[in-house]
Short mmCIF file of N, CA and C in Angstrom, two decimals:
data_model
loop_
_atom_site.label_atom_id
_atom_site.label_comp_id
_atom_site.label_asym_id
_atom_site.label_seq_id
_atom_site.Cartn_x
_atom_site.Cartn_y
_atom_site.Cartn_z
N MET A 1 40.65 22.45 -0.82
CA MET A 1 39.93 21.20 -0.93
C MET A 1 39.49 20.69 0.44
N GLN A 2 40.35 20.82 1.45
CA GLN A 2 39.98 20.32 2.77
C GLN A 2 38.92 21.17 3.43
N ASP A 3 38.84 22.44 3.10
CA ASP A 3 37.83 23.31 3.69
C ASP A 3 36.42 22.92 3.25
N GLU A 4 36.30 22.33 2.09
CA GLU A 4 34.98 21.95 1.57
C GLU A 4 34.31 20.88 2.43
N TYR A 5 35.09 20.03 3.02
CA TYR A 5 34.55 18.88 3.73
C TYR A 5 34.56 19.06 5.24
N GLY A 6 34.79 20.24 5.74
CA GLY A 6 34.89 20.47 7.17
C GLY A 6 33.60 20.16 7.92
N VAL A 7 32.49 20.74 7.47
CA VAL A 7 31.22 20.53 8.15
C VAL A 7 30.70 19.11 7.86
N GLN A 8 30.88 18.66 6.64
CA GLN A 8 30.44 17.31 6.30
C GLN A 8 31.21 16.27 7.11
N GLY A 9 32.48 16.50 7.34
CA GLY A 9 33.28 15.61 8.16
C GLY A 9 32.80 15.58 9.59
N ALA A 10 32.41 16.73 10.09
CA ALA A 10 31.87 16.80 11.47
C ALA A 10 30.57 16.02 11.55
N TYR A 11 29.72 16.13 10.53
CA TYR A 11 28.47 15.38 10.52
C TYR A 11 28.70 13.89 10.49
N VAL A 12 29.69 13.47 9.70
CA VAL A 12 30.01 12.04 9.59
C VAL A 12 30.51 11.53 10.94
N ILE A 13 31.41 12.28 11.55
CA ILE A 13 31.94 11.87 12.86
C ILE A 13 30.82 11.80 13.90
N LEU A 14 29.91 12.77 13.88
CA LEU A 14 28.78 12.79 14.80
C LEU A 14 27.86 11.58 14.56
N ALA A 15 27.60 11.28 13.30
CA ALA A 15 26.72 10.14 12.98
C ALA A 15 27.37 8.82 13.39
N ILE A 16 28.63 8.66 13.16
CA ILE A 16 29.33 7.45 13.55
C ILE A 16 29.36 7.30 15.07
N SER A 17 29.61 8.40 15.77
CA SER A 17 29.62 8.37 17.25
C SER A 17 28.24 8.00 17.80
N ALA A 18 27.19 8.59 17.25
CA ALA A 18 25.84 8.25 17.69
C ALA A 18 25.52 6.79 17.41
N GLY A 19 25.94 6.29 16.26
CA GLY A 19 25.70 4.88 15.92
C GLY A 19 26.42 3.95 16.87
N ILE A 20 27.66 4.25 17.18
CA ILE A 20 28.42 3.43 18.14
C ILE A 20 27.74 3.43 19.49
N TYR A 21 27.29 4.59 19.94
CA TYR A 21 26.60 4.70 21.22
C TYR A 21 25.32 3.87 21.23
N LEU A 22 24.53 3.98 20.16
CA LEU A 22 23.27 3.27 20.11
C LEU A 22 23.47 1.74 20.02
N ILE A 23 24.58 1.31 19.49
CA ILE A 23 24.87 -0.11 19.42
C ILE A 23 25.43 -0.63 20.74
N LEU A 24 26.31 0.15 21.36
CA LEU A 24 26.97 -0.32 22.59
C LEU A 24 26.10 -0.24 23.84
N LYS A 25 25.17 0.69 23.89
CA LYS A 25 24.35 0.87 25.10
C LYS A 25 23.55 -0.40 25.44
N PRO A 26 22.80 -1.00 24.52
CA PRO A 26 22.09 -2.23 24.87
C PRO A 26 23.03 -3.39 25.19
N LEU A 27 24.17 -3.45 24.50
CA LEU A 27 25.12 -4.52 24.77
C LEU A 27 25.70 -4.40 26.18
N ILE A 28 26.06 -3.21 26.59
CA ILE A 28 26.61 -3.00 27.92
C ILE A 28 25.54 -3.27 28.98
N ARG A 29 24.31 -2.87 28.72
CA ARG A 29 23.21 -3.15 29.64
C ARG A 29 22.99 -4.67 29.80
N TYR A 30 23.07 -5.38 28.70
CA TYR A 30 22.91 -6.84 28.76
C TYR A 30 24.06 -7.46 29.56
N LEU A 31 25.28 -7.02 29.32
CA LEU A 31 26.42 -7.56 30.06
C LEU A 31 26.30 -7.26 31.55
N LEU A 32 25.81 -6.10 31.91
CA LEU A 32 25.63 -5.73 33.32
C LEU A 32 24.57 -6.63 33.96
N ARG A 33 23.45 -6.82 33.28
CA ARG A 33 22.42 -7.68 33.84
C ARG A 33 22.92 -9.11 34.00
N ARG A 34 23.66 -9.61 33.01
CA ARG A 34 24.17 -10.96 33.10
C ARG A 34 25.16 -11.11 34.26
N ARG A 35 25.99 -10.09 34.44
CA ARG A 35 26.97 -10.14 35.55
C ARG A 35 26.27 -10.08 36.90
N LEU A 36 25.22 -9.25 37.03
CA LEU A 36 24.46 -9.20 38.27
C LEU A 36 23.79 -10.53 38.57
N MET A 37 23.29 -11.20 37.55
CA MET A 37 22.67 -12.51 37.75
C MET A 37 23.70 -13.54 38.19
N GLU A 38 24.88 -13.48 37.58
CA GLU A 38 25.94 -14.43 37.97
C GLU A 38 26.37 -14.24 39.40
N LEU A 39 26.41 -13.00 39.87
CA LEU A 39 26.82 -12.71 41.24
C LEU A 39 25.69 -12.88 42.25
N GLY A 40 24.48 -13.10 41.77
CA GLY A 40 23.36 -13.27 42.68
C GLY A 40 22.86 -11.97 43.26
N GLN A 41 23.17 -10.86 42.63
CA GLN A 41 22.79 -9.55 43.11
C GLN A 41 21.53 -9.03 42.43
N TRP A 42 20.86 -9.88 41.67
CA TRP A 42 19.69 -9.46 40.87
C TRP A 42 18.45 -9.50 41.73
N ASN A 43 17.75 -8.39 41.86
CA ASN A 43 16.49 -8.36 42.58
C ASN A 43 15.60 -7.29 41.91
N GLU A 44 14.45 -7.07 42.49
CA GLU A 44 13.49 -6.12 41.88
C GLU A 44 14.04 -4.69 41.88
N GLU A 45 14.77 -4.33 42.92
CA GLU A 45 15.32 -2.98 43.01
C GLU A 45 16.34 -2.73 41.89
N SER A 46 17.22 -3.67 41.65
CA SER A 46 18.20 -3.48 40.57
C SER A 46 17.53 -3.48 39.20
N LEU A 47 16.51 -4.28 39.03
CA LEU A 47 15.76 -4.25 37.77
C LEU A 47 15.10 -2.90 37.55
N ARG A 48 14.48 -2.36 38.59
CA ARG A 48 13.81 -1.06 38.48
C ARG A 48 14.83 0.04 38.18
N GLN A 49 15.99 -0.01 38.81
CA GLN A 49 17.00 1.02 38.58
C GLN A 49 17.55 0.97 37.16
N LEU A 50 17.71 -0.21 36.62
CA LEU A 50 18.21 -0.33 35.24
C LEU A 50 17.17 0.10 34.22
N ASP A 51 15.90 -0.14 34.52
CA ASP A 51 14.85 0.20 33.56
C ASP A 51 14.38 1.62 33.70
N ASP A 52 14.70 2.32 34.78
CA ASP A 52 14.28 3.71 34.98
C ASP A 52 14.91 4.65 33.99
N ASP A 53 16.06 4.29 33.44
CA ASP A 53 16.75 5.19 32.51
C ASP A 53 15.92 5.48 31.28
N ASN A 54 15.18 4.50 30.78
CA ASN A 54 14.45 4.67 29.53
C ASN A 54 12.99 5.00 29.73
N ASP A 55 12.47 4.86 30.92
CA ASP A 55 11.03 4.96 31.11
C ASP A 55 10.57 6.30 31.66
N ARG A 56 11.42 7.28 31.69
CA ARG A 56 10.99 8.58 32.18
C ARG A 56 10.18 9.29 31.11
N PRO A 57 8.92 9.61 31.39
CA PRO A 57 8.10 10.24 30.36
C PRO A 57 8.51 11.69 30.04
N THR A 58 9.28 12.29 30.93
CA THR A 58 9.66 13.68 30.73
C THR A 58 10.95 13.85 29.95
N ASP A 59 11.64 12.76 29.58
CA ASP A 59 12.89 12.89 28.84
C ASP A 59 12.66 13.56 27.49
N ASN A 60 11.61 13.17 26.79
CA ASN A 60 11.32 13.79 25.50
C ASN A 60 10.99 15.26 25.66
N LEU A 61 10.27 15.59 26.72
CA LEU A 61 9.96 16.99 26.99
C LEU A 61 11.24 17.79 27.22
N LYS A 62 12.17 17.21 27.98
CA LYS A 62 13.41 17.91 28.28
C LYS A 62 14.19 18.22 27.01
N TRP A 63 14.40 17.21 26.18
CA TRP A 63 15.19 17.44 24.97
C TRP A 63 14.44 18.32 23.96
N GLY A 64 13.12 18.24 23.95
CA GLY A 64 12.35 19.10 23.09
C GLY A 64 12.48 20.55 23.50
N LEU A 65 12.38 20.83 24.79
CA LEU A 65 12.52 22.22 25.26
C LEU A 65 13.93 22.74 25.06
N ILE A 66 14.94 21.91 25.31
CA ILE A 66 16.32 22.36 25.14
C ILE A 66 16.60 22.69 23.68
N LEU A 67 16.18 21.82 22.77
CA LEU A 67 16.41 22.10 21.36
C LEU A 67 15.58 23.30 20.86
N LEU A 68 14.37 23.44 21.38
CA LEU A 68 13.54 24.58 21.00
C LEU A 68 14.20 25.89 21.39
N PHE A 69 14.64 25.99 22.65
CA PHE A 69 15.24 27.22 23.10
C PHE A 69 16.63 27.45 22.50
N PHE A 70 17.37 26.38 22.22
CA PHE A 70 18.64 26.51 21.52
C PHE A 70 18.40 27.09 20.13
N GLY A 71 17.40 26.56 19.43
CA GLY A 71 17.07 27.07 18.09
C GLY A 71 16.61 28.50 18.15
N LEU A 72 15.79 28.84 19.15
CA LEU A 72 15.34 30.24 19.29
C LEU A 72 16.52 31.17 19.54
N GLY A 73 17.50 30.72 20.31
CA GLY A 73 18.71 31.51 20.54
C GLY A 73 19.48 31.71 19.25
N LEU A 74 19.59 30.67 18.42
CA LEU A 74 20.29 30.81 17.15
C LEU A 74 19.54 31.76 16.20
N ILE A 75 18.21 31.69 16.20
CA ILE A 75 17.42 32.59 15.36
C ILE A 75 17.60 34.01 15.84
N LEU A 76 17.60 34.22 17.14
CA LEU A 76 17.80 35.57 17.68
C LEU A 76 19.17 36.13 17.31
N VAL A 77 20.20 35.29 17.34
CA VAL A 77 21.55 35.73 16.99
C VAL A 77 21.62 36.13 15.52
N ALA A 78 20.86 35.44 14.67
CA ALA A 78 20.90 35.76 13.25
C ALA A 78 20.39 37.17 12.97
N PHE A 79 19.51 37.69 13.80
CA PHE A 79 18.93 39.01 13.55
C PHE A 79 19.65 40.13 14.29
N LEU A 80 20.58 39.82 15.16
CA LEU A 80 21.29 40.86 15.92
C LEU A 80 22.59 41.26 15.21
N PRO A 81 22.89 42.55 15.18
CA PRO A 81 24.18 42.97 14.61
C PRO A 81 25.29 42.80 15.67
N TYR A 82 26.37 42.17 15.29
CA TYR A 82 27.50 41.97 16.20
C TYR A 82 28.76 41.80 15.37
N SER A 83 29.89 42.05 15.99
CA SER A 83 31.15 41.86 15.30
C SER A 83 31.62 40.42 15.49
N TYR A 84 32.48 39.97 14.64
CA TYR A 84 32.92 38.57 14.69
C TYR A 84 33.80 38.29 15.92
N GLU A 85 34.37 39.32 16.51
CA GLU A 85 35.18 39.14 17.71
C GLU A 85 34.32 39.08 18.97
N SER A 86 33.07 39.39 18.85
CA SER A 86 32.17 39.46 20.02
C SER A 86 31.78 38.07 20.50
N SER A 87 31.61 37.97 21.81
CA SER A 87 31.12 36.71 22.37
C SER A 87 29.59 36.76 22.62
N LEU A 88 28.97 37.79 22.13
CA LEU A 88 27.53 37.96 22.31
C LEU A 88 26.71 36.77 21.78
N PRO A 89 26.99 36.23 20.59
CA PRO A 89 26.18 35.10 20.12
C PRO A 89 26.26 33.88 21.05
N TYR A 90 27.44 33.59 21.56
CA TYR A 90 27.60 32.45 22.47
C TYR A 90 26.79 32.67 23.75
N GLY A 91 26.80 33.87 24.26
CA GLY A 91 26.05 34.19 25.46
C GLY A 91 24.56 34.08 25.25
N ILE A 92 24.08 34.55 24.11
CA ILE A 92 22.64 34.48 23.82
C ILE A 92 22.19 33.03 23.69
N VAL A 93 22.96 32.23 22.98
CA VAL A 93 22.60 30.81 22.83
C VAL A 93 22.67 30.10 24.17
N ALA A 94 23.67 30.39 24.98
CA ALA A 94 23.80 29.74 26.29
C ALA A 94 22.65 30.13 27.21
N VAL A 95 22.29 31.41 27.22
CA VAL A 95 21.19 31.87 28.07
C VAL A 95 19.87 31.29 27.61
N SER A 96 19.63 31.25 26.30
CA SER A 96 18.38 30.68 25.83
C SER A 96 18.27 29.20 26.11
N THR A 97 19.37 28.47 26.01
CA THR A 97 19.36 27.05 26.36
C THR A 97 19.12 26.86 27.85
N ALA A 98 19.74 27.72 28.66
CA ALA A 98 19.52 27.65 30.12
C ALA A 98 18.07 27.94 30.45
N LEU A 99 17.42 28.84 29.72
CA LEU A 99 16.00 29.10 29.94
C LEU A 99 15.16 27.86 29.63
N GLY A 100 15.57 27.11 28.62
CA GLY A 100 14.89 25.85 28.32
C GLY A 100 15.02 24.86 29.45
N PHE A 101 16.23 24.75 30.01
CA PHE A 101 16.45 23.88 31.19
C PHE A 101 15.58 24.32 32.36
N LEU A 102 15.54 25.62 32.62
CA LEU A 102 14.78 26.12 33.76
C LEU A 102 13.27 25.91 33.55
N LEU A 103 12.79 26.07 32.35
CA LEU A 103 11.38 25.79 32.07
C LEU A 103 11.07 24.32 32.28
N TYR A 104 11.95 23.45 31.84
CA TYR A 104 11.79 22.01 32.06
C TYR A 104 11.75 21.71 33.54
N TYR A 105 12.66 22.30 34.31
CA TYR A 105 12.69 22.07 35.76
C TYR A 105 11.41 22.53 36.42
N ALA A 106 10.88 23.68 36.00
CA ALA A 106 9.65 24.19 36.57
C ALA A 106 8.49 23.26 36.25
N ILE A 107 8.42 22.77 35.05
CA ILE A 107 7.32 21.85 34.67
C ILE A 107 7.41 20.56 35.47
N VAL A 108 8.60 19.98 35.57
CA VAL A 108 8.76 18.70 36.29
C VAL A 108 8.50 18.88 37.78
N SER A 109 8.98 19.95 38.36
CA SER A 109 8.75 20.14 39.80
C SER A 109 7.28 20.43 40.08
N GLN A 110 6.58 21.04 39.16
CA GLN A 110 5.14 21.27 39.33
C GLN A 110 4.38 19.97 39.22
N GLN A 111 4.81 19.05 38.34
CA GLN A 111 4.16 17.76 38.19
C GLN A 111 4.40 16.87 39.42
N ASN A 112 5.58 16.98 40.03
CA ASN A 112 5.90 16.13 41.18
C ASN A 112 5.20 16.58 42.45
N SER A 113 4.81 17.84 42.53
CA SER A 113 4.17 18.33 43.76
C SER A 113 2.67 18.29 43.69
#
């Protein structure tokens, strides 16, 4: 009976964790801004640093490439013959995800120069 709910339980835990994160992040940001104002440390530089986290246009590109290459690695693993004791699938997925990171880095460094 417990084996039936293993993956579903993981999804529920993941969804709850993501929800808690999405609720707490704006609250913590608000508390930080309020505390900076109370201490008199609020200026344009601190405002820019706090707002830079959400305003990067390449964040969506980064996560899109990472998920794309992660998925391609999983698809590749599905077609390769391997034994269950082998660590080959983990290596393929890790390498394909790393290729996504490297492609993102190449695109961003080309845009900055």
